[in-house]
């Protein structure tokens, strides 16, 4: 059973920084895609940043140049460095892994429970 555990959220003043992490437990799988999503109150969940197994990245326009997604070599752990935070970045941040079990062609989505990021003005 794969589980994703996030950490690193919190309260920060505008202009500050936070680093989120997401770690996968379990074994016997490859992580094909790692991503961060966020959902602000009253808004739909949106993609913030994505990192593929080949190293390609994609960022929402609103965070380009401020957020950086990275991973370890396993890869089982993902981070997102968030700089120059703005109150508009306030949301619950969710990590998402697309995982393929060894010997299977199927891919499965796994989600963390979310971590709150609050940016005060």
Coordinates of C-alpha atoms in Angstrom, one line a residue:
X1 CA 0.0 0.0 0.0
X2 CA 1.5 3.3 -1.1
X3 CA 0.9 6.3 1.1
X4 CA 2.0 9.9 0.6
X5 CA 2.9 12.0 3.6
X6 CA 3.2 15.8 3.2
X7 CA 4.9 18.2 5.5
X8 CA 6.2 21.8 5.6
X9 CA 3.1 23.9 5.5
X10 CA 2.4 26.7 7.9
X11 CA 1.9 30.4 8.3
X12 CA 4.3 32.9 6.7
X13 CA 4.3 36.6 6.0
X14 CA 4.1 37.9 2.4
X15 CA 7.5 37.7 0.8
X16 CA 8.6 34.8 2.9
X17 CA 9.5 31.2 2.0
X18 CA 8.4 27.7 2.8
X19 CA 9.5 24.3 1.7
X20 CA 7.0 21.5 1.3
X21 CA 7.9 17.8 1.2
X22 CA 6.1 14.7 0.2
X23 CA 7.4 11.2 0.8
X24 CA 6.0 7.9 -0.5
X25 CA 6.0 4.8 1.7
X26 CA 6.1 1.3 0.3
X27 CA 8.1 -0.4 -2.3
X28 CA 7.9 -2.3 -5.6
X29 CA 6.9 0.7 -7.8
X30 CA 8.2 3.4 -10.1
X31 CA 7.0 7.0 -9.8
X32 CA 6.2 8.3 -13.2
X33 CA 5.0 11.8 -12.4
X34 CA 5.2 13.9 -9.2
X35 CA 3.1 17.0 -8.8
X36 CA 1.8 19.6 -6.4
X37 CA -1.7 20.8 -6.6
X38 CA -3.4 23.4 -4.4
X39 CA -7.0 24.4 -3.5
X40 CA -8.0 27.7 -2.1
X41 CA -11.3 28.2 -0.4
X42 CA -14.1 28.5 -2.9
X43 CA -11.8 27.6 -5.8
X44 CA -11.1 24.4 -7.8
X45 CA -8.0 22.4 -7.2
X46 CA -5.3 23.6 -9.6
X47 CA -1.9 22.2 -10.8
X48 CA 1.0 24.2 -9.3
X49 CA 4.0 22.2 -10.5
X50 CA 4.8 18.9 -12.1
X51 CA 8.0 16.8 -12.5
X52 CA 8.2 13.8 -14.7
X53 CA 10.5 10.8 -14.4
X54 CA 12.5 12.1 -17.3
X55 CA 13.1 15.4 -15.5
X56 CA 10.7 17.6 -17.3
X57 CA 8.9 20.3 -15.3
X58 CA 5.8 22.3 -15.7
X59 CA 4.7 25.2 -13.6
X60 CA 1.5 27.3 -13.3
X61 CA 2.1 30.8 -14.7
X62 CA 1.3 32.3 -11.3
X63 CA 4.3 30.5 -9.6
X64 CA 6.9 30.5 -12.3
X65 CA 10.2 32.0 -11.1
X66 CA 9.1 31.7 -7.4
X67 CA 8.4 27.9 -6.9
X68 CA 10.8 25.1 -7.6
X69 CA 9.9 21.4 -7.7
X70 CA 12.6 18.8 -7.1
X71 CA 13.0 15.1 -6.0
X72 CA 15.4 12.6 -4.7
X73 CA 17.1 10.0 -6.8
X74 CA 14.9 7.1 -5.7
X75 CA 12.5 8.9 -6.5
X76 CA 10.3 8.6 -3.5
X77 CA 10.5 12.1 -2.1
X78 CA 9.5 15.4 -3.6
X79 CA 10.0 18.9 -2.5
X80 CA 8.7 22.3 -3.5
X81 CA 10.6 25.4 -2.5
X82 CA 8.3 28.4 -2.4
X83 CA 9.8 31.9 -2.4
X84 CA 8.3 35.4 -2.5
X85 CA 5.1 34.0 -1.2
X86 CA 1.9 36.1 -1.7
X87 CA -1.4 36.0 0.1
X88 CA -2.8 34.6 -3.2
X89 CA -0.7 31.5 -2.6
X90 CA -2.8 30.7 0.5
X91 CA -4.3 27.2 0.0
X92 CA -4.2 23.6 0.9
X93 CA -1.4 22.0 -1.0
X94 CA -1.7 18.4 -2.1
X95 CA 1.0 16.1 -3.5
X96 CA 0.2 13.7 -6.2
X97 CA 2.2 10.7 -7.5
X98 CA 1.4 8.7 -10.6
X99 CA 2.8 5.3 -9.8
X100 CA 3.3 2.1 -11.8
X101 CA 3.8 -1.1 -9.9
X102 CA 6.6 -3.4 -11.1
X103 CA 5.4 -5.8 -13.7
X104 CA 2.2 -3.9 -14.4
X105 CA 1.2 -1.6 -17.2
X106 CA -1.4 0.2 -15.1
X107 CA -0.7 3.5 -13.5
X108 CA -2.4 4.8 -10.4
X109 CA -2.9 8.2 -8.9
X110 CA -2.0 8.6 -5.2
X111 CA -2.7 11.7 -3.2
X112 CA -1.5 13.1 0.1
X113 CA -3.9 14.5 2.6
X114 CA -2.8 18.0 2.1
X115 CA -0.9 20.7 4.1
X116 CA -2.2 24.2 4.8
X117 CA -0.1 27.1 3.6
X118 CA -1.3 30.5 4.8
X119 CA 0.4 33.7 3.7
X120 CA -0.4 36.8 5.7
X121 CA -0.2 40.3 4.2

